[in-house]
One Martini backbone bead per residue (centre of mass of N, CA, C, O) as a GRO file, in nm:
protein
   55
    1MET     BB    1 -19.554  -2.877   2.192
    2LYS     BB    2 -19.294  -2.715   2.315
    3LYS     BB    3 -19.002  -2.816   2.457
    4THR     BB    4 -18.879  -2.710   2.763
    5LYS     BB    5 -18.682  -2.676   3.037
    6ASN     BB    6 -18.947  -2.565   3.224
    7ASN     BB    7 -19.126  -2.801   3.114
    8LEU     BB    8 -19.335  -3.072   3.275
    9GLU     BB    9 -19.530  -3.155   3.079
   10ASN     BB   10 -19.555  -3.505   3.047
   11GLU     BB   11 -19.298  -3.632   3.195
   12ALA     BB   12 -19.416  -3.904   3.307
   13PHE     BB   13 -19.403  -4.045   3.015
   14TYR     BB   14 -19.058  -3.992   3.042
   15TYR     BB   15 -18.939  -4.158   3.258
   16ASP     BB   16 -18.613  -4.144   3.436
   17PRO     BB   17 -18.447  -4.319   3.688
   18THR     BB   18 -18.153  -4.174   3.642
   19ILE     BB   19 -18.304  -3.913   3.724
   20SER     BB   20 -18.277  -3.666   3.957
   21CYS     BB   21 -18.531  -3.466   4.156
   22ASP     BB   22 -18.445  -3.363   4.443
   23ASP     BB   23 -18.315  -3.059   4.336
   24ASP     BB   24 -18.580  -2.975   4.188
   25PRO     BB   25 -18.791  -2.698   4.219
   26ARG     BB   26 -19.029  -2.800   4.021
   27VAL     BB   27 -19.091  -3.071   4.232
   28SER     BB   28 -19.191  -2.934   4.479
   29ILE     BB   29 -19.417  -3.019   4.776
   30GLY     BB   30 -19.275  -3.001   5.031
   31LEU     BB   31 -19.303  -3.054   5.364
   32LEU     BB   32 -19.322  -3.327   5.607
   33ASN     BB   33 -19.409  -3.128   5.907
   34PHE     BB   34 -19.698  -3.211   5.986
   35GLU     BB   35 -19.942  -3.291   6.240
   36CYS     BB   36 -20.178  -3.495   6.334
   37GLU     BB   37 -20.411  -3.457   6.594
   38TYR     BB   38 -20.495  -3.772   6.607
   39CYS     BB   39 -20.222  -3.967   6.488
   40GLN     BB   40 -19.936  -3.817   6.415
   41ALA     BB   41 -19.913  -3.784   6.130
   42LEU     BB   42 -19.752  -3.691   5.859
   43LYS     BB   43 -19.782  -3.375   5.675
   44PHE     BB   44 -19.892  -3.136   5.483
   45LYS     BB   45 -19.983  -2.817   5.518
   46ASP     BB   46 -20.285  -2.847   5.347
   47GLU     BB   47 -20.361  -3.096   5.494
   48PRO     BB   48 -20.606  -3.247   5.640
   49ASN     BB   49 -20.739  -3.350   5.910
   50GLY     BB   50 -20.798  -3.713   5.909
   51ILE     BB   51 -20.716  -3.839   5.623
   52CYS     BB   52 -20.522  -4.069   5.750
   53CYS     BB   53 -20.749  -4.192   5.988
   54GLY     BB   54 -21.075  -4.115   5.966
   55ASN     BB   55 -21.161  -3.856   6.170
   0.00000   0.00000   0.00000
C-alpha cells in the first residue's frame, strides 16, 4: 500500500513521540464533555451511560 499524506493506516506501528498530533484533525475523537448520569464521569458523545461505573 502506498503511503500518502492523508493515510493513517498502520501509523501506530511507526509512532514518533516527537511529533504532536494534538492539532491534526485526522486523529480527533471528539470532546470529552458529556457526563455519566450515574457517576458524573466525563465521557464521549456516543459512549453509553454506566460503562464507566458498572451501573
